[in-house]
Short mmCIF file of C-alpha atoms in Angstrom, two decimals:
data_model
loop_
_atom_site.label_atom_id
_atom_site.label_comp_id
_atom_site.label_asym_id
_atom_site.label_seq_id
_atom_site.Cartn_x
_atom_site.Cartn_y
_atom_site.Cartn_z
CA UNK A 2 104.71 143.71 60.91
CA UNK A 3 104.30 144.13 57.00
CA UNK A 4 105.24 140.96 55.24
CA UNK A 5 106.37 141.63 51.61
CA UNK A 6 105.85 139.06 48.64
CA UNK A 7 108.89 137.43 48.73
CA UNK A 8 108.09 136.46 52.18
CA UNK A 9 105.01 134.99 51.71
CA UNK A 10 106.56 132.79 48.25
CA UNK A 11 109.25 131.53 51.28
CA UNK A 12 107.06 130.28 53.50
CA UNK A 13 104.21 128.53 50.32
CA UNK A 14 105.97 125.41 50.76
CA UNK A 15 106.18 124.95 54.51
CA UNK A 16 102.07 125.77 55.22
CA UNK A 17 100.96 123.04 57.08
CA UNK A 18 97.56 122.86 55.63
CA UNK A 19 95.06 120.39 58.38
CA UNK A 20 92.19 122.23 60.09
CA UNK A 21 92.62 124.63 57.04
CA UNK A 22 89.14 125.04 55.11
CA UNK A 23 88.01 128.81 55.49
CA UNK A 24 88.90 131.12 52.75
CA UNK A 25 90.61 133.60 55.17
CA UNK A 26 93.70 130.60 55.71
CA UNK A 27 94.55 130.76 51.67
CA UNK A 28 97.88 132.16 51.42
CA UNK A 29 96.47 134.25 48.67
CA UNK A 30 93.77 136.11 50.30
CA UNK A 31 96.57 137.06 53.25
CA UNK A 32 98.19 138.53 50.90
CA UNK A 33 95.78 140.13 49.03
CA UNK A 34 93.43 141.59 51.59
CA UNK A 35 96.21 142.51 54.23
CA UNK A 36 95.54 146.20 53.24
CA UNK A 37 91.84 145.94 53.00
CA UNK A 38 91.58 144.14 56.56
CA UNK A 39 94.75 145.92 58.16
CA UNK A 40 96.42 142.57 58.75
CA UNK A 41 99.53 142.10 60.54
CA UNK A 42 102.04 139.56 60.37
CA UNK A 43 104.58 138.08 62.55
CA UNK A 44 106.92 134.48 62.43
CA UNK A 45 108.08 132.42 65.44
CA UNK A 46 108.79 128.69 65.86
CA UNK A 47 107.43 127.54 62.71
CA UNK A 48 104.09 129.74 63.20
CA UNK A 49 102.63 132.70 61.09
CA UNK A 50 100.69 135.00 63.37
CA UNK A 51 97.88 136.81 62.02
CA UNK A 52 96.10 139.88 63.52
CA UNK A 53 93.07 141.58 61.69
CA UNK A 54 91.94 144.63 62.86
CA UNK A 55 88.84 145.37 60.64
CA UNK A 56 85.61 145.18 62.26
CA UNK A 57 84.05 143.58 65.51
CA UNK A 58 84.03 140.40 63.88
CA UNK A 59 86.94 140.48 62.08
CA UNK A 60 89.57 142.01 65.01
CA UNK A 61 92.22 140.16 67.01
CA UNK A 62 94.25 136.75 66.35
CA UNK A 63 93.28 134.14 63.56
CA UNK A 64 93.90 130.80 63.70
CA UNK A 65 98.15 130.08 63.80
CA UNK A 66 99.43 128.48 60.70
CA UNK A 67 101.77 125.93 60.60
CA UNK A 68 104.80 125.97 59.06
CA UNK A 69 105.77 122.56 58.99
CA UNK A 70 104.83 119.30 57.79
CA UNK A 71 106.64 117.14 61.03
CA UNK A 72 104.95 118.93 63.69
CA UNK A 73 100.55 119.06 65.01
CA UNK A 74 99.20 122.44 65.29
CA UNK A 75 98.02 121.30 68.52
CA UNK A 76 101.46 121.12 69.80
CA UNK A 77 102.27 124.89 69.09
CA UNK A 78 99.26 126.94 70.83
CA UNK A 79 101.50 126.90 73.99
CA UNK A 80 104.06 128.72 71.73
CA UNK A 81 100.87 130.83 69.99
CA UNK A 82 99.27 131.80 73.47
CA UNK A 83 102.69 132.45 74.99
CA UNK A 84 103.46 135.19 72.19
CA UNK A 85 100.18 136.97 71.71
CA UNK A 86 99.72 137.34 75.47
CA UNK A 87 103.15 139.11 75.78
CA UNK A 88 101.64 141.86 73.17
CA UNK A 89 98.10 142.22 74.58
CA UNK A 90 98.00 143.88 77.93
CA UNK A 91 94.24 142.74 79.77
CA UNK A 92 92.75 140.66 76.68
CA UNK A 93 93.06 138.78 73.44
CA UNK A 94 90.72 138.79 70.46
CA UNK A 95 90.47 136.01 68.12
CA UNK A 96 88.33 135.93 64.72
CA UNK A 97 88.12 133.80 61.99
CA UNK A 98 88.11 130.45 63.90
CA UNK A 99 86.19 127.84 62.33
CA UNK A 100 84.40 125.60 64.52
CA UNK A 101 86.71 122.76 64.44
CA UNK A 102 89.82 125.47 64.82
CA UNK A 103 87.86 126.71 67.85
CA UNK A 104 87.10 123.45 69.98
CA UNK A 105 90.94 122.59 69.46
CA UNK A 106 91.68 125.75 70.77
CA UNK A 107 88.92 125.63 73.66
CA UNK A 108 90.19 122.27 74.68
CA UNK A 109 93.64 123.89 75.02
CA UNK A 110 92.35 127.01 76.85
CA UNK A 111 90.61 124.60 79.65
CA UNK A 112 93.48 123.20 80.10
CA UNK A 113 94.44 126.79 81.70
CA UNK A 114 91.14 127.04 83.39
CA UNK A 115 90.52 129.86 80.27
CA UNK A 116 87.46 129.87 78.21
CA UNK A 117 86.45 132.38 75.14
CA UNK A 118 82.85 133.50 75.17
CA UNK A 119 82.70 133.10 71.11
CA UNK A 120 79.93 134.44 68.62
CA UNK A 121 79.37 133.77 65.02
CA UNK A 122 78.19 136.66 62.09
CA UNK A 123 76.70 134.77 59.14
CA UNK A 124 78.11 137.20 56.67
CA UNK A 125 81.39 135.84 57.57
CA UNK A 126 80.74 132.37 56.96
CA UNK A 127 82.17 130.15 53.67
CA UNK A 128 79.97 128.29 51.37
CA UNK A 129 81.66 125.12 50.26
CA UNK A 130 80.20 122.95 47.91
CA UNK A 131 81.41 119.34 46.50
CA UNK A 132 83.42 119.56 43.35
CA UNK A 133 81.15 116.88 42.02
CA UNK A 134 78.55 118.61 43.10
CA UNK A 135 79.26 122.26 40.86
CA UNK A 136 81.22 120.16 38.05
CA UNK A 137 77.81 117.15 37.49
CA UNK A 138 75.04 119.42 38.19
CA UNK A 139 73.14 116.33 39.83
CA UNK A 140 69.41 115.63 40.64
CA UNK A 141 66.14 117.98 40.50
CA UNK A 142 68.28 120.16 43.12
CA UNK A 143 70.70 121.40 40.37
CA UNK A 144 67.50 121.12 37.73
CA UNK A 145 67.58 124.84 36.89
CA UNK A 146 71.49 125.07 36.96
CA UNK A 147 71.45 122.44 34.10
CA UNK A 148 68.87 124.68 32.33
CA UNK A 149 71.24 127.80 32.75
CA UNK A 150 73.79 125.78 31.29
CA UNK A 151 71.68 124.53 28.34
CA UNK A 152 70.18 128.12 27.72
CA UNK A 153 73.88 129.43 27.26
CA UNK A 154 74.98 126.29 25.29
CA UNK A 155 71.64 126.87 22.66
CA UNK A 156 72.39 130.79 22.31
CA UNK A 157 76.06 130.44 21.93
CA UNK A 158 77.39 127.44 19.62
CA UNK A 159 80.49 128.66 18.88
CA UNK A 160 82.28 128.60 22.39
CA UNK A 161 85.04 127.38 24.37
CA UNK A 162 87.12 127.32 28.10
CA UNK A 163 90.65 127.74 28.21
CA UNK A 164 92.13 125.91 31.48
CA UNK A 165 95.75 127.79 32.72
CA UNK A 166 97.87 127.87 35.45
CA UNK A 167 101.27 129.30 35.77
CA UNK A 168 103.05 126.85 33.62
CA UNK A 169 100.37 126.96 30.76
CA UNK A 170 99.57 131.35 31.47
CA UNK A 171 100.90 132.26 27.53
CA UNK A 172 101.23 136.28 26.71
CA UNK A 173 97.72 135.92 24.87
CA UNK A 174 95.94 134.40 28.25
CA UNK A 175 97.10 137.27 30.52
CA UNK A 176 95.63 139.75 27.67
CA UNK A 177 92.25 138.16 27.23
CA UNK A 178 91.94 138.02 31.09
CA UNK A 179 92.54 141.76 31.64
CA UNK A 180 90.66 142.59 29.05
CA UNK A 181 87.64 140.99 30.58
CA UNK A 182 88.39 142.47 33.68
CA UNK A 183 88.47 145.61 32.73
CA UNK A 184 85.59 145.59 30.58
CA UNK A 185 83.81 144.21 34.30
CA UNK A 186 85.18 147.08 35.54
CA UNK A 187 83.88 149.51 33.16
CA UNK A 188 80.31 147.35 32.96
CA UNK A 189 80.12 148.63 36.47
CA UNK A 190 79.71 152.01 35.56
CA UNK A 191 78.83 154.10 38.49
CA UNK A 192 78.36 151.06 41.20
CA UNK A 193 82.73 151.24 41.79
CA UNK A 194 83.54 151.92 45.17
CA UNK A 195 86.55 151.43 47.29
CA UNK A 196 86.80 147.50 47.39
CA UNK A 197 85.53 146.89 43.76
CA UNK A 198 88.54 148.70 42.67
CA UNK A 199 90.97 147.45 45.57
CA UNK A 200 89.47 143.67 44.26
CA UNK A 201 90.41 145.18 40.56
CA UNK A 202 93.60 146.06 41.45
CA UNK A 203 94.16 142.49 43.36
CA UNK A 204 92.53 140.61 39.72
CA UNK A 205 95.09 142.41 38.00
CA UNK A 206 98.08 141.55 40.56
CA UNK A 207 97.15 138.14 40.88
CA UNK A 208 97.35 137.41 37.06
CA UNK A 209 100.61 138.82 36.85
CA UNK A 210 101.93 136.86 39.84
CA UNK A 211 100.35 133.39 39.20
CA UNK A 212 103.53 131.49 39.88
CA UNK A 213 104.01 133.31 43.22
CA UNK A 214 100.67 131.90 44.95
CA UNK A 215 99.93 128.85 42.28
CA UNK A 216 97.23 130.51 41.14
CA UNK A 217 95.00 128.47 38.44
CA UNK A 218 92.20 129.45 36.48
CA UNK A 219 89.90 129.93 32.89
CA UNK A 220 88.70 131.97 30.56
CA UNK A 221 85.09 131.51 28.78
CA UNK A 222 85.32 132.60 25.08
CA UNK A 223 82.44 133.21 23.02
CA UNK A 224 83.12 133.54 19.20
CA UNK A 225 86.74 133.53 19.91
CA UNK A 226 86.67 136.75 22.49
CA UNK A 227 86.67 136.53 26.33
CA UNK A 228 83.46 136.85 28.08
CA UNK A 229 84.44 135.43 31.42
CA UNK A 230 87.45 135.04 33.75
CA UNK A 231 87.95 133.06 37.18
CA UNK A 232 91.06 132.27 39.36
CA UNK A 233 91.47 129.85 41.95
CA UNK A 234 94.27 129.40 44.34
CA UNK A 235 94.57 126.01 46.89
CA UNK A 236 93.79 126.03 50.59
CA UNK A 237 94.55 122.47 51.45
CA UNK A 238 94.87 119.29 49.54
CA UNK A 239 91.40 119.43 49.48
CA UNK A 240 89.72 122.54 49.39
CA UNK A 241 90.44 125.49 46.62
CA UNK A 242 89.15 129.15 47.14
CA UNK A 243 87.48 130.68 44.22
CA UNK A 244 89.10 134.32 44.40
CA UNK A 245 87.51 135.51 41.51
CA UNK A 246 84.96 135.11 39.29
CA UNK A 247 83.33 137.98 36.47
CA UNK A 248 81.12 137.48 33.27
CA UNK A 249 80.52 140.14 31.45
CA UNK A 250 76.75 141.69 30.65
CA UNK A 251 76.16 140.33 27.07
CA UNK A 252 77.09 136.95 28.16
CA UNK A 253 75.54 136.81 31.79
CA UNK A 254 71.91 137.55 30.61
CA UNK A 255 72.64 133.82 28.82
CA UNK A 256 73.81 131.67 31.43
CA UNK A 257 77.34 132.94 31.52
CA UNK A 258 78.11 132.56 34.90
CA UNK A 259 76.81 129.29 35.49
CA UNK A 260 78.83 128.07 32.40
CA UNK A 261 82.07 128.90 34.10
CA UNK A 262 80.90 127.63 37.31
CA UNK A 263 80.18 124.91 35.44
CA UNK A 264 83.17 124.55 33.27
CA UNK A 265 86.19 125.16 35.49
CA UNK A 266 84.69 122.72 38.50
CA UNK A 267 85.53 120.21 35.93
CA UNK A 268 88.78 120.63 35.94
CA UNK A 269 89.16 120.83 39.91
CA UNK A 270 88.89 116.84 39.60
CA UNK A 271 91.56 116.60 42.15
CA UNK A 272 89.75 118.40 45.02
CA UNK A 273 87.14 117.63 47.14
CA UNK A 274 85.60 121.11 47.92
CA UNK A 275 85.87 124.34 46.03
CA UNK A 276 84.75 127.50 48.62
CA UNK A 277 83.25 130.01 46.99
CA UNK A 278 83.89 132.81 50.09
CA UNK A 279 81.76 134.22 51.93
CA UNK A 280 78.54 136.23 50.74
CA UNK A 281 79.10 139.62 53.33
CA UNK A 282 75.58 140.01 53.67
CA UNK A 283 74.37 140.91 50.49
CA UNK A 284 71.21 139.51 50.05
CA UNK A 285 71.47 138.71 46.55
CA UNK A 286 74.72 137.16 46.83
CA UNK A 287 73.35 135.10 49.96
CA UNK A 288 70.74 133.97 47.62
CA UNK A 289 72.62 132.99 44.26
CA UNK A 290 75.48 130.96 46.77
CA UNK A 291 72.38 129.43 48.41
CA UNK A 292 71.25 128.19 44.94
CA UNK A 293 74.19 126.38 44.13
CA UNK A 294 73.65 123.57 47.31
CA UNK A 295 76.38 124.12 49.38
CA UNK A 296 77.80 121.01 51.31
CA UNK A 297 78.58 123.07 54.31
CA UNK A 298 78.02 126.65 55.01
CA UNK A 299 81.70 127.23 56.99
CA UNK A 300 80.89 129.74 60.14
CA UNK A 301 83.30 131.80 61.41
CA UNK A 302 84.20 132.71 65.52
CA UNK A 303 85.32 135.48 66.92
CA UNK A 304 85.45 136.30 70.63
CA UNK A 305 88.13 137.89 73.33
CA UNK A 306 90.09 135.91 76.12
CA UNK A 307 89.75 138.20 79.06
CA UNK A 308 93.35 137.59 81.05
#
C-alpha cells in the first residue's frame, strides 16, 4: 500500500519511539526513500508495517513501529507475526533490524520454536556519534577536526550560522537553502546520477515541507551568501538523523564541512546522539564518518523466517 503525506503527518504524533535508533525508523526517511527502496506500507492495531524490497539486504519486513505511547512493542509482535505471515506464503524476510530490535524479536520467535538465521552488510550500518562529541571537538582524537575548524575560521572572518526550524523557516531561509542546493547540484557537474537527483529532489521537498516531518536545520554564510546547508529530522528523544548535509566547492577546500558539522551539533544540545546514516560502501565516505569517532557504528540484520 502507498501511504500519502497526509498519512504519515497523522500518525507523527502517535510513533512510539523506544528501540528506535537506526536512520531507516525516522519518519522522514520512510517517506522520502519509499520510491527509491520500493517500500510498502500497511496499518493495523496501532502498528505501521514496513516492507522494502530493494536489494538482498534491504528486502522483506522492518522492524514494526508503534503507534502508541500506552502500549510495549513487545506486546504487538504476536499481532506483527500474525499479519505478515497471512501475506507470505513459505517465508518471511526481515531487514533493517538493529541488534537490540533483533534479540527482542528472536526471544519472541523461540517462543514459537522459530529462529531467523540473520546476517549483517556493513554498508548498511549507522554511525552515531555523541552530540558532545561533534559539537566540543574533544581530546587529540578530534585534534585535526579542531584544525579544520580553525583553518576555515582564519580564511573566512566574516561568517555566520543561521539555526531554523519550521517556526523560525522565513521566505529568505528557504531561498538561500535552495540556492545552495542547487549550486551542489550544478558543482556536481557530470557525477549526477539517478539518486543524486532523487536526493535533490527530496532536499528540495523537505524544505518546503518542514512543518510536516519537524524538520530542523542551518545554513553556513560566508560574506553574507550561503555556502552550506544541513537538515535534521528526530528519531527518538534522543537520537536525530542528519538527512542532509552539502558545502559548496569554494568553501569546502577551507574547512566548510567540518564548520557545519561543527556548528549545528551545537545546537542539538537536547539530544544525545546525532546519526549521520550510513556510508553504502563508499570508501571515502567510510573513511571521512570514521574520522569523526563514532560512539557506535549501528549494524543492520536482515535474514528470512522459513515457515
Amino acid at each position: 500500500m502507498i501511504m500519502h503525506l497526509n498519512e504519515f503527518e497523522q500518525i507523527k504524533d502517535k510513533i512510539n519511539t523506544k528501540y528506535l535508533t537506526g536512520c531507516d525508523s525516522s519518519l522522514a526517511n520512510l517517506y522520502l526513500l519509499k520510491e527509491s527502496l520500493n517500500t510498502s506500507f500497511f496499518q493495523k492495531e496501532e502498528i505501521l508495517f514496513r516492507k522494502y524490497d530493494f536489494a538482498e539486504s534491504i528486502k522483506g519486513y522492518g522492524f514494526p513501529i508503534l503507534l502508541s505511547k500506552n502500549h510495549k512493542i513487545e506486546d504487538k509482535f504476536e499481532v506483527f507475526f500474525k499479519e505478515i505471515k497471512k501475506k507470505e506464503q513459505n517465508s518471511i524476510d526481515f531487514c533493517y533490524f538493529t541488534e537490540e530490535q533483533k534479540n527482542l524479536f528472536d526471544e519472541f520467535l523461540a517462543k514459537k520454536g522459530l529462529s531467523v538465521e540473520w546476517k549483517t552488510n556493513r554498508d548498511d550500518s549507522d554511525y552515531l556519534y555523541l552530540q558532545s562529541d561533534l559539537a566540543d571537538l574533544p581530546g587529540s582524537e578530534y585534534q585535526k577536526k579542531r584544525n579544520h575548524v580553525s583553518k576555515f575560521i582564519k580564511k573566512n572572518k566574516n561568517y555566520n550560522f543561521v539555526y531554523f526550524d519550521y517556526s523560525t523557516l522565513t521566505p529568505q531561509i528557504k531561498e538561500d537553502f535552495l540556492k545552495v542546493a542547487k549550486k551542489w547540484l550544478c558543482e556536481l557537474s557530470g557525477n549526477v546520477d539517478n539518486s543524486v537527483c532523487h536526493e535533490s529532489k527530496s532536499i528540495e521537498f523537505a524544505i518546503n515541507h518542514l512543518s510536516s516531518f519537524d524538520f530542523f536545520g542551518g545554513i553556513l554564510y560566508i560574506n553574507e551568501k550561503p555556502r552550506a546547508i544541513t537538515l535534521a529530522s528526530k528519531i527518538s528523544e534522543e537520537v536525530i538523523d542528519i538527512h542532509f548535509e552539502k558545502c559548496l566547492a569554494d568553501a569546502a577546500k577551507d574547512g566548510g564541512y567540518a564548520m557545519i558539522n561543527n556548528l549545528f551539533a551545537k545546537e542539538c544540545k537536547n539530544f544525545k546522539y546525532i546519526n549521520r546514516e550510513e556510508d553504502l560502501g563508499i570508501e571515502g565516505l567510510r573513511k571521512a564518518k570514521l574520522s569523526y569517532k563514532p560512539e557506535i557504528i549501528l549494524d543492520k540484520y536482515y535474514g528470512t523466517l522459513i515457515l
